[in-house]
Amino acid sequence: MAQYKVAVIRGDGIGVEVIEEGIKVLEALSEQFDISWQFEEHPWSSEYYIKNGQMMPSDGLDILAKADVIYLGAVGHVDIQDHVTLSGLLLPIRRSFDQYVCERPSVLYPGITSPLSGKKPGDIDMVVVRENTEGEYADVGGFQYAGFDEEIGVQSGIFTRRGCERVIKHAFELARRRDKDRHVTSVTKSNALGYGMLVWDRAFDRIAGNYPDIETQSLLVDAACMDFIRKPEVFDIVVASNLFGDILTDIGAIITGSMGLASSANLDPQRRYPSMFEPVHGSAPDIMGKGVANPMAQILTGAMMARHFGENAAADDIEKSVQGLLVQGEILTPDLGGSSSTESVGDAVVRSLGN
Ligand code: NAD
Ligand code: IPM
Ligand code: MN
């Protein structure tokens, strides 16, 4: 029996609600696929911060390092500034475990009506590969005269040749593995950001030279946003910096139906450290506690986690089950036009496994 040690961080808001369903689905697969999920819960969250003055204990990263993977809900609380909560938990995990690739698929599934008119299922089927450890999110900056009239904030973007090349290479490899259109789009802004983004562009050109079988295009991020709306069908693999990838994947989520369907994986492709599986969406304080959050993004993120372990049949089963419910259209949360609860969607996914 395969044993996988999964550190679970439910986090805040709807993260706590949807991860319950994600775990339920993974547990339900154990017997058929001979998997033993060893879930280890860590109560690290904004509530934890309120009690302890930190988002996780000082040795939190050492504790997580012992797990095979991390399964995370969401982080963010209305009473605490986001930079405190995210810089105390989520972002240090991505950086410390060198999870330099963030894979975020955007697929328009049968049963979903895109807000974009005329787009049919299958028309949108792309993966955004987001750089996840440096770029605009580099932890480099500072204040001077904080709180005074003269206040200055410096926020530095760090684009290293190594950092750009490795994520871009991953994108090309994924284009080959997926074998869909064999097409990679680079998202840049080197018309205005003439240093870091030039390192990015040069890295893209160099890596592209090693993949003559893959077609490429380079788009400025503003034009890329437009094309995500105007002609999303042209995209196969999109590779983008940390910030651009963040923004584009919310667009990718909503054009394929909902934030509640968008899965995501933060990967250390070399597997030196645990990778982290968390959906694209946040803690959604506007709907927390109401039992209406869509758990499908968290559940599909669980499928990405299973695939990371090579449990492809289990991952396929989860994806098929979710897709079946979307086609059936009866047990859906309000974001997809239904009136079912988070829990009943989780239960329905479990019931349709193995079909
Ligand atoms: P959000 O993703 O939480 O919510 C955006 C919108 O999408 C809201 O209207 C919300 O109700 C809806 N939504 C999101 N997930 C949904 C789901 N599963 N089912 C149904 N509807 C869903 O983004 P936000 O409101 O900008 O951020 C809220 C908090 O979450 C902030 O503190 C932010 O920093 C944090 N955040 C955390 C993560 C993370 O932990 N990975 C990701 C994004 C945002
Ligand atoms: C995401 C989130 C995070 C990000 C925030 C919460 C720091 O928006 O995972 O998309 O920007 O990476
Ligand atoms: Mn985001």
Short mmCIF file of C-alpha atoms and ligand atoms in Angstrom, two decimals:
data_model
loop_
_atom_site.label_atom_id
_atom_site.label_comp_id
_atom_site.label_asym_id
_atom_site.label_seq_id
_atom_site.Cartn_x
_atom_site.Cartn_y
_atom_site.Cartn_z
CA MET A 1 0.00 0.00 0.00
CA ALA A 2 1.35 3.43 -0.97
CA GLN A 3 1.64 5.79 1.97
CA TYR A 4 1.67 9.54 1.53
CA LYS A 5 2.30 11.99 4.33
CA VAL A 6 0.12 15.03 3.74
CA ALA A 7 0.48 18.12 5.90
CA VAL A 8 -2.94 19.77 6.01
CA ILE A 9 -3.30 23.51 6.57
CA ARG A 10 -6.96 24.43 6.38
CA GLY A 11 -6.22 28.11 6.95
CA ASP A 12 -9.02 30.65 6.94
CA GLY A 13 -12.55 31.34 5.75
CA ILE A 14 -13.86 28.98 3.10
CA GLY A 15 -10.45 27.26 3.07
CA VAL A 16 -11.58 25.42 6.19
CA GLU A 17 -14.89 24.46 4.57
CA VAL A 18 -13.69 23.28 1.17
CA ILE A 19 -10.69 21.30 2.43
CA GLU A 20 -13.07 19.15 4.47
CA GLU A 21 -14.60 18.01 1.19
CA GLY A 22 -11.20 17.64 -0.48
CA ILE A 23 -10.04 15.28 2.26
CA LYS A 24 -13.33 13.40 2.16
CA VAL A 25 -12.84 12.69 -1.55
CA LEU A 26 -9.20 11.61 -1.13
CA GLU A 27 -10.15 9.31 1.76
CA ALA A 28 -12.88 7.77 -0.36
CA LEU A 29 -10.30 6.72 -2.94
CA SER A 30 -8.02 4.95 -0.45
CA GLU A 31 -9.46 1.49 -0.63
CA GLN A 32 -9.92 1.17 -4.36
CA PHE A 33 -6.49 2.54 -5.20
CA ASP A 34 -4.68 1.07 -2.22
CA ILE A 35 -3.53 4.43 -0.93
CA SER A 36 -2.97 5.34 2.68
CA TRP A 37 -3.22 9.12 3.10
CA GLN A 38 -1.54 10.12 6.33
CA PHE A 39 -3.07 13.50 7.00
CA GLU A 40 -1.33 15.60 9.60
CA GLU A 41 -3.34 18.65 10.57
CA HIS A 42 -1.72 21.97 11.42
CA PRO A 43 -4.05 24.62 12.84
CA TRP A 44 -1.97 27.45 11.35
CA SER A 45 -4.21 30.29 10.28
CA SER A 46 -5.26 33.82 11.11
CA GLU A 47 -7.06 32.52 14.21
CA TYR A 48 -3.74 30.96 15.25
CA TYR A 49 -2.11 34.37 14.70
CA ILE A 50 -4.68 36.10 16.87
CA LYS A 51 -3.89 33.66 19.70
CA ASN A 52 -0.13 33.27 19.23
CA GLY A 53 1.09 36.38 17.42
CA GLN A 54 2.44 34.35 14.50
CA MET A 55 0.85 32.47 11.61
CA MET A 56 2.79 29.29 12.33
CA PRO A 57 5.29 28.25 14.99
CA SER A 58 8.92 29.26 14.52
CA ASP A 59 9.80 25.69 13.49
CA GLY A 60 6.74 25.46 11.21
CA LEU A 61 8.79 25.07 8.03
CA ASP A 62 10.91 22.30 9.62
CA ILE A 63 7.73 20.48 10.56
CA LEU A 64 6.35 20.82 7.02
CA ALA A 65 9.64 19.67 5.49
CA LYS A 66 8.99 16.21 6.91
CA ALA A 67 5.77 15.82 4.91
CA ASP A 68 5.61 14.53 1.32
CA VAL A 69 3.22 17.30 0.31
CA ILE A 70 1.16 20.14 1.76
CA TYR A 71 -2.58 20.43 1.15
CA LEU A 72 -3.71 23.97 1.90
CA GLY A 73 -7.10 25.68 1.86
CA ALA A 74 -6.71 29.45 1.85
CA VAL A 75 -5.27 32.23 3.96
CA GLY A 76 -6.70 35.69 4.59
CA HIS A 77 -8.77 37.33 7.33
CA VAL A 78 -10.68 40.59 7.23
CA ASP A 79 -9.29 41.77 10.59
CA ILE A 80 -5.62 41.25 9.76
CA GLN A 81 -3.67 42.90 6.98
CA ASP A 82 -3.05 40.47 4.14
CA HIS A 83 0.67 41.10 4.03
CA VAL A 84 0.91 39.85 7.61
CA THR A 85 -1.03 36.64 7.06
CA LEU A 86 0.35 35.78 3.63
CA SER A 87 3.93 36.73 4.46
CA GLY A 88 3.65 34.65 7.63
CA LEU A 89 2.54 31.40 6.02
CA LEU A 90 1.79 30.96 2.33
CA LEU A 91 4.57 32.95 0.68
CA PRO A 92 7.42 31.65 2.91
CA ILE A 93 6.30 28.08 2.15
CA ARG A 94 6.43 28.70 -1.61
CA ARG A 95 9.86 30.32 -1.36
CA SER A 96 11.52 28.13 1.29
CA PHE A 97 10.53 24.92 -0.45
CA ASP A 98 11.61 26.37 -3.80
CA GLN A 99 8.18 25.69 -5.31
CA TYR A 100 9.24 27.63 -8.35
CA VAL A 101 6.51 26.35 -10.63
CA CYS A 102 2.85 27.08 -10.10
CA GLU A 103 0.67 25.12 -12.53
CA ARG A 104 -2.86 26.43 -12.97
CA PRO A 105 -5.10 24.74 -15.53
CA SER A 106 -8.07 26.62 -17.04
CA VAL A 107 -10.49 24.31 -18.76
CA LEU A 108 -14.02 25.05 -19.94
CA TYR A 109 -15.82 21.83 -19.00
CA PRO A 110 -19.00 20.47 -20.58
CA GLY A 111 -21.98 21.71 -18.55
CA ILE A 112 -20.41 25.10 -17.82
CA THR A 113 -21.55 28.24 -19.60
CA SER A 114 -18.65 30.62 -20.00
CA PRO A 115 -19.42 34.32 -19.46
CA LEU A 116 -17.72 34.75 -22.84
CA SER A 117 -20.34 34.41 -25.54
CA GLY A 118 -19.85 31.74 -28.14
CA LYS A 119 -17.25 29.74 -26.22
CA LYS A 120 -17.98 26.04 -26.13
CA PRO A 121 -16.55 23.34 -23.87
CA GLY A 122 -13.09 22.49 -25.08
CA ASP A 123 -12.56 25.96 -26.56
CA ILE A 124 -10.66 26.94 -23.44
CA ASP A 125 -8.05 24.42 -22.37
CA MET A 126 -4.78 25.89 -21.16
CA VAL A 127 -2.32 25.70 -18.32
CA VAL A 128 -0.74 28.83 -16.92
CA VAL A 129 2.74 28.11 -15.62
CA ARG A 130 3.46 30.83 -13.12
CA GLU A 131 6.89 31.64 -11.75
CA ASN A 132 6.39 31.23 -8.03
CA THR A 133 9.44 32.26 -6.00
CA GLU A 134 10.87 35.51 -7.32
CA GLY A 135 9.87 38.22 -9.81
CA GLU A 136 7.55 40.86 -8.45
CA TYR A 137 6.99 38.77 -5.28
CA ALA A 138 10.66 38.74 -4.26
CA ASP A 139 10.97 39.50 -0.58
CA VAL A 140 13.22 42.48 -1.20
CA GLY A 141 12.29 46.01 -0.26
CA GLY A 142 11.79 48.32 2.62
CA PHE A 143 10.40 51.51 4.04
CA GLN A 144 11.90 54.78 4.94
CA TYR A 145 10.08 57.40 7.03
CA ALA A 146 7.30 54.85 7.59
CA GLY A 147 4.13 56.56 8.75
CA PHE A 148 5.42 60.08 8.07
CA ASP A 149 4.49 62.44 5.24
CA GLU A 150 7.74 61.52 3.52
CA GLU A 151 6.96 57.80 3.62
CA ILE A 152 8.78 55.76 0.97
CA GLY A 153 8.23 52.14 0.04
CA VAL A 154 10.67 50.30 -2.19
CA GLN A 155 9.49 47.03 -3.75
CA SER A 156 12.08 45.34 -5.87
CA GLY A 157 11.36 42.82 -8.60
CA ILE A 158 14.01 40.15 -8.93
CA PHE A 159 14.37 38.36 -12.25
CA THR A 160 17.30 35.98 -12.35
CA ARG A 161 18.44 34.20 -15.47
CA ARG A 162 18.35 30.90 -13.57
CA GLY A 163 14.90 31.62 -12.11
CA CYS A 164 13.40 32.57 -15.47
CA GLU A 165 15.02 29.77 -17.42
CA ARG A 166 13.96 26.99 -15.10
CA VAL A 167 10.26 27.90 -15.08
CA ILE A 168 10.22 28.55 -18.82
CA LYS A 169 11.89 25.18 -19.41
CA HIS A 170 9.17 23.56 -17.30
CA ALA A 171 6.56 25.22 -19.51
CA PHE A 172 8.12 23.80 -22.67
CA GLU A 173 8.40 20.34 -21.15
CA LEU A 174 4.74 20.53 -20.15
CA ALA A 175 3.76 21.55 -23.69
CA ARG A 176 5.48 18.40 -24.95
CA ARG A 177 3.98 16.17 -22.28
CA ARG A 178 0.48 17.52 -22.80
CA ASP A 179 0.91 17.19 -26.55
CA LYS A 180 -2.15 19.35 -27.26
CA ASP A 181 -1.15 22.26 -29.50
CA ARG A 182 2.55 22.20 -28.61
CA HIS A 183 2.37 25.94 -28.15
CA VAL A 184 3.89 28.18 -25.46
CA THR A 185 3.00 31.83 -24.89
CA SER A 186 5.39 34.01 -22.93
CA VAL A 187 3.83 36.91 -21.04
CA THR A 188 6.07 39.93 -20.73
CA LYS A 189 6.08 43.66 -20.17
CA SER A 190 9.52 44.48 -21.47
CA ASN A 191 8.19 47.55 -23.26
CA ALA A 192 7.98 49.32 -19.89
CA LEU A 193 10.00 47.15 -17.49
CA GLY A 194 13.24 47.23 -19.39
CA TYR A 195 15.48 45.32 -16.99
CA GLY A 196 13.90 42.31 -15.29
CA MET A 197 11.52 41.62 -18.14
CA LEU A 198 14.43 41.69 -20.60
CA VAL A 199 16.07 38.93 -18.59
CA TRP A 200 12.74 37.10 -18.89
CA ASP A 201 12.51 37.66 -22.66
CA ARG A 202 16.08 36.57 -23.27
CA ALA A 203 15.53 33.45 -21.16
CA PHE A 204 12.42 32.66 -23.20
CA ASP A 205 14.26 33.02 -26.51
CA ARG A 206 17.15 30.87 -25.31
CA ILE A 207 14.95 28.05 -24.00
CA ALA A 208 12.63 28.18 -27.04
CA GLY A 209 15.68 27.51 -29.21
CA ASN A 210 15.95 24.06 -27.61
CA TYR A 211 12.37 23.14 -28.52
CA PRO A 212 12.01 23.43 -32.30
CA ASP A 213 8.87 21.24 -32.13
CA ILE A 214 7.03 23.82 -29.97
CA GLU A 215 5.45 26.94 -31.47
CA THR A 216 5.82 30.14 -29.48
CA GLN A 217 4.47 33.63 -29.13
CA SER A 218 5.36 36.48 -26.82
CA LEU A 219 2.59 38.79 -25.63
CA LEU A 220 2.69 41.92 -23.52
CA VAL A 221 0.66 41.28 -20.40
CA ASP A 222 -1.99 43.86 -21.23
CA ALA A 223 -2.56 42.29 -24.63
CA ALA A 224 -2.53 38.84 -23.03
CA CYS A 225 -5.38 39.93 -20.71
CA MET A 226 -7.29 41.04 -23.78
CA ASP A 227 -6.70 37.76 -25.60
CA PHE A 228 -7.76 35.69 -22.56
CA ILE A 229 -11.17 37.32 -23.12
CA ARG A 230 -11.15 37.77 -26.90
CA LYS A 231 -9.68 34.45 -28.06
CA PRO A 232 -8.77 32.16 -25.16
CA GLU A 233 -8.78 29.21 -27.56
CA VAL A 234 -5.34 30.22 -28.88
CA PHE A 235 -3.64 29.36 -25.59
CA ASP A 236 -2.11 26.01 -24.71
CA ILE A 237 0.71 26.68 -22.22
CA VAL A 238 1.14 30.22 -20.93
CA VAL A 239 4.29 31.03 -18.97
CA ALA A 240 4.28 34.17 -16.86
CA SER A 241 6.03 35.90 -14.01
CA ASN A 242 4.70 35.67 -10.47
CA LEU A 243 2.41 38.72 -10.58
CA PHE A 244 1.27 38.35 -14.17
CA GLY A 245 0.52 34.67 -13.57
CA ASP A 246 -1.49 35.59 -10.49
CA ILE A 247 -3.64 38.08 -12.37
CA LEU A 248 -4.11 35.98 -15.48
CA THR A 249 -5.27 32.96 -13.51
CA ASP A 250 -8.18 34.81 -11.93
CA ILE A 251 -9.22 35.70 -15.48
CA GLY A 252 -8.66 32.08 -16.50
CA ALA A 253 -10.87 30.96 -13.60
CA ILE A 254 -13.80 33.20 -14.35
CA ILE A 255 -13.90 32.61 -18.11
CA THR A 256 -14.15 28.89 -17.36
CA GLY A 257 -17.01 29.32 -14.93
CA SER A 258 -15.89 30.15 -11.42
CA MET A 259 -13.10 30.69 -8.95
CA GLY A 260 -14.67 27.66 -7.33
CA LEU A 261 -13.38 25.38 -10.10
CA ALA A 262 -9.81 26.60 -10.48
CA SER A 263 -7.17 24.20 -9.20
CA SER A 264 -3.49 24.89 -8.65
CA ALA A 265 -0.22 23.24 -7.67
CA ASN A 266 2.93 24.84 -6.28
CA LEU A 267 5.68 22.50 -7.36
CA ASP A 268 9.29 21.83 -6.65
CA PRO A 269 9.78 19.79 -9.82
CA GLN A 270 13.06 18.38 -8.47
CA ARG A 271 11.19 17.03 -5.44
CA ARG A 272 13.79 18.18 -2.94
CA TYR A 273 11.04 19.67 -0.81
CA PRO A 274 7.31 19.12 -0.36
CA SER A 275 5.13 20.62 -3.08
CA MET A 276 1.97 22.43 -2.01
CA PHE A 277 -1.51 21.96 -3.39
CA GLU A 278 -4.00 24.83 -2.90
CA PRO A 279 -6.71 26.18 -5.17
CA VAL A 280 -6.43 29.53 -6.97
CA HIS A 281 -9.13 31.15 -4.87
CA GLY A 282 -8.77 32.77 -1.47
CA SER A 283 -10.64 32.65 1.82
CA ALA A 284 -13.69 34.44 0.31
CA PRO A 285 -14.84 36.27 3.45
CA ASP A 286 -17.99 37.37 1.57
CA ILE A 287 -19.36 33.81 1.60
CA MET A 288 -17.56 32.16 4.53
CA GLY A 289 -19.63 30.32 7.09
CA LYS A 290 -22.64 30.06 4.79
CA GLY A 291 -21.89 26.56 3.52
CA VAL A 292 -22.12 27.68 -0.10
CA ALA A 293 -18.48 27.71 -1.18
CA ASN A 294 -17.78 25.49 -4.17
CA PRO A 295 -15.39 22.73 -3.03
CA MET A 296 -14.61 21.57 -6.58
CA ALA A 297 -11.44 23.67 -6.91
CA GLN A 298 -10.07 22.16 -3.72
CA ILE A 299 -11.17 18.67 -4.80
CA LEU A 300 -9.57 19.06 -8.26
CA THR A 301 -6.44 20.35 -6.53
CA GLY A 302 -6.50 17.04 -4.65
CA ALA A 303 -6.50 15.32 -8.05
CA MET A 304 -3.37 17.30 -8.98
CA MET A 305 -1.83 16.07 -5.74
CA ALA A 306 -2.70 12.47 -6.54
CA ARG A 307 -1.14 12.90 -9.99
CA HIS A 308 2.00 14.30 -8.38
CA PHE A 309 2.36 10.92 -6.65
CA GLY A 310 1.80 9.10 -9.93
CA GLU A 311 -1.68 8.03 -8.78
CA ASN A 312 -3.10 8.81 -12.20
CA ALA A 313 -6.07 6.45 -12.02
CA ALA A 314 -7.17 8.02 -8.73
CA ALA A 315 -6.72 11.51 -10.19
CA ASP A 316 -8.73 10.57 -13.29
CA ASP A 317 -11.49 9.22 -11.07
CA ILE A 318 -11.76 12.52 -9.16
CA GLU A 319 -11.78 14.57 -12.35
CA LYS A 320 -14.36 12.34 -14.01
CA SER A 321 -16.59 12.53 -10.98
CA VAL A 322 -16.48 16.34 -10.85
CA GLN A 323 -17.02 16.61 -14.60
CA GLY A 324 -19.97 14.22 -14.38
CA LEU A 325 -21.65 16.46 -11.80
CA LEU A 326 -21.07 19.52 -13.98
CA VAL A 327 -22.79 17.84 -16.94
CA GLN A 328 -25.62 16.57 -14.79
CA GLY A 329 -26.08 20.11 -13.44
CA GLU A 330 -28.19 19.16 -10.44
CA ILE A 331 -25.86 19.27 -7.45
CA LEU A 332 -23.97 22.54 -7.81
CA THR A 333 -23.16 25.47 -5.53
CA PRO A 334 -24.58 28.96 -6.24
CA ASP A 335 -21.46 30.19 -8.09
CA LEU A 336 -22.38 27.68 -10.82
CA GLY A 337 -26.08 28.53 -10.72
CA GLY A 338 -27.10 25.78 -8.28
CA SER A 339 -28.43 25.83 -4.75
CA SER A 340 -26.54 22.95 -3.16
CA SER A 341 -24.23 23.22 -0.20
CA THR A 342 -20.49 22.73 -0.02
CA GLU A 343 -21.01 19.49 1.85
CA SER A 344 -23.58 18.05 -0.54
CA VAL A 345 -21.30 18.72 -3.51
CA GLY A 346 -18.46 16.93 -1.69
CA ASP A 347 -20.79 14.01 -0.93
CA ALA A 348 -21.96 13.89 -4.54
CA VAL A 349 -18.37 13.77 -5.81
CA VAL A 350 -17.71 10.85 -3.47
CA ARG A 351 -20.86 9.05 -4.65
CA SER A 352 -19.89 9.35 -8.31
CA LEU A 353 -16.36 8.03 -7.86
CA GLY A 354 -15.69 4.82 -9.69
CA ASN A 355 -18.37 5.40 -12.34
P1 NAD B 1 -11.23 35.21 -3.24
O1 NAD B 1 -10.69 34.25 -4.24
O2 NAD B 1 -11.24 34.75 -1.84
O3 NAD B 1 -12.72 35.60 -3.66
C1 NAD B 1 -13.00 36.28 -4.88
C2 NAD B 1 -14.47 36.05 -5.25
O4 NAD B 1 -14.66 34.71 -5.69
C3 NAD B 1 -15.43 36.26 -4.08
O5 NAD B 1 -16.62 36.84 -4.56
C4 NAD B 1 -15.70 34.85 -3.58
O6 NAD B 1 -16.92 34.68 -2.96
C5 NAD B 1 -15.60 34.04 -4.89
N1 NAD B 1 -15.10 32.69 -4.62
C6 NAD B 1 -13.82 32.36 -4.33
N2 NAD B 1 -13.73 31.05 -4.11
C7 NAD B 1 -14.95 30.53 -4.26
C8 NAD B 1 -15.51 29.22 -4.13
N3 NAD B 1 -14.75 28.16 -3.83
N4 NAD B 1 -16.84 29.06 -4.34
C9 NAD B 1 -17.60 30.09 -4.65
N5 NAD B 1 -17.16 31.36 -4.79
C10 NAD B 1 -15.84 31.58 -4.59
O7 NAD B 1 -10.39 36.56 -3.40
P2 NAD B 1 -10.41 37.89 -2.50
O8 NAD B 1 -11.79 38.19 -2.05
O9 NAD B 1 -9.67 38.88 -3.30
O10 NAD B 1 -9.52 37.52 -1.26
C11 NAD B 1 -10.04 37.13 0.02
C12 NAD B 1 -8.89 36.82 0.95
O11 NAD B 1 -8.21 35.64 0.50
C13 NAD B 1 -7.82 37.91 1.01
O12 NAD B 1 -7.37 37.96 2.33
C14 NAD B 1 -6.73 37.41 0.08
O13 NAD B 1 -5.46 37.92 0.38
C15 NAD B 1 -6.81 35.94 0.31
N6 NAD B 1 -6.36 35.07 -0.78
C16 NAD B 1 -5.72 33.94 -0.40
C17 NAD B 1 -5.34 33.01 -1.34
C18 NAD B 1 -4.66 31.77 -0.88
O14 NAD B 1 -4.56 31.52 0.29
N7 NAD B 1 -4.18 30.93 -1.76
C19 NAD B 1 -5.65 33.22 -2.68
C20 NAD B 1 -6.32 34.41 -3.05
C21 NAD B 1 -6.68 35.32 -2.08
C1 IPM B 2 -2.87 33.23 -5.26
C2 IPM B 2 -3.08 34.34 -4.25
C3 IPM B 2 -1.76 34.71 -3.58
C4 IPM B 2 -0.80 35.16 -4.65
C5 IPM B 2 -1.90 35.79 -2.50
C6 IPM B 2 -2.89 35.39 -1.47
C7 IPM B 2 -0.58 36.14 -1.91
O1 IPM B 2 -3.68 35.42 -4.84
O2 IPM B 2 -2.37 32.16 -4.88
O3 IPM B 2 -3.25 33.42 -6.42
O4 IPM B 2 -0.86 36.30 -5.10
O5 IPM B 2 0.02 34.35 -5.04
MN MN B 3 -4.34 35.06 -6.87
#
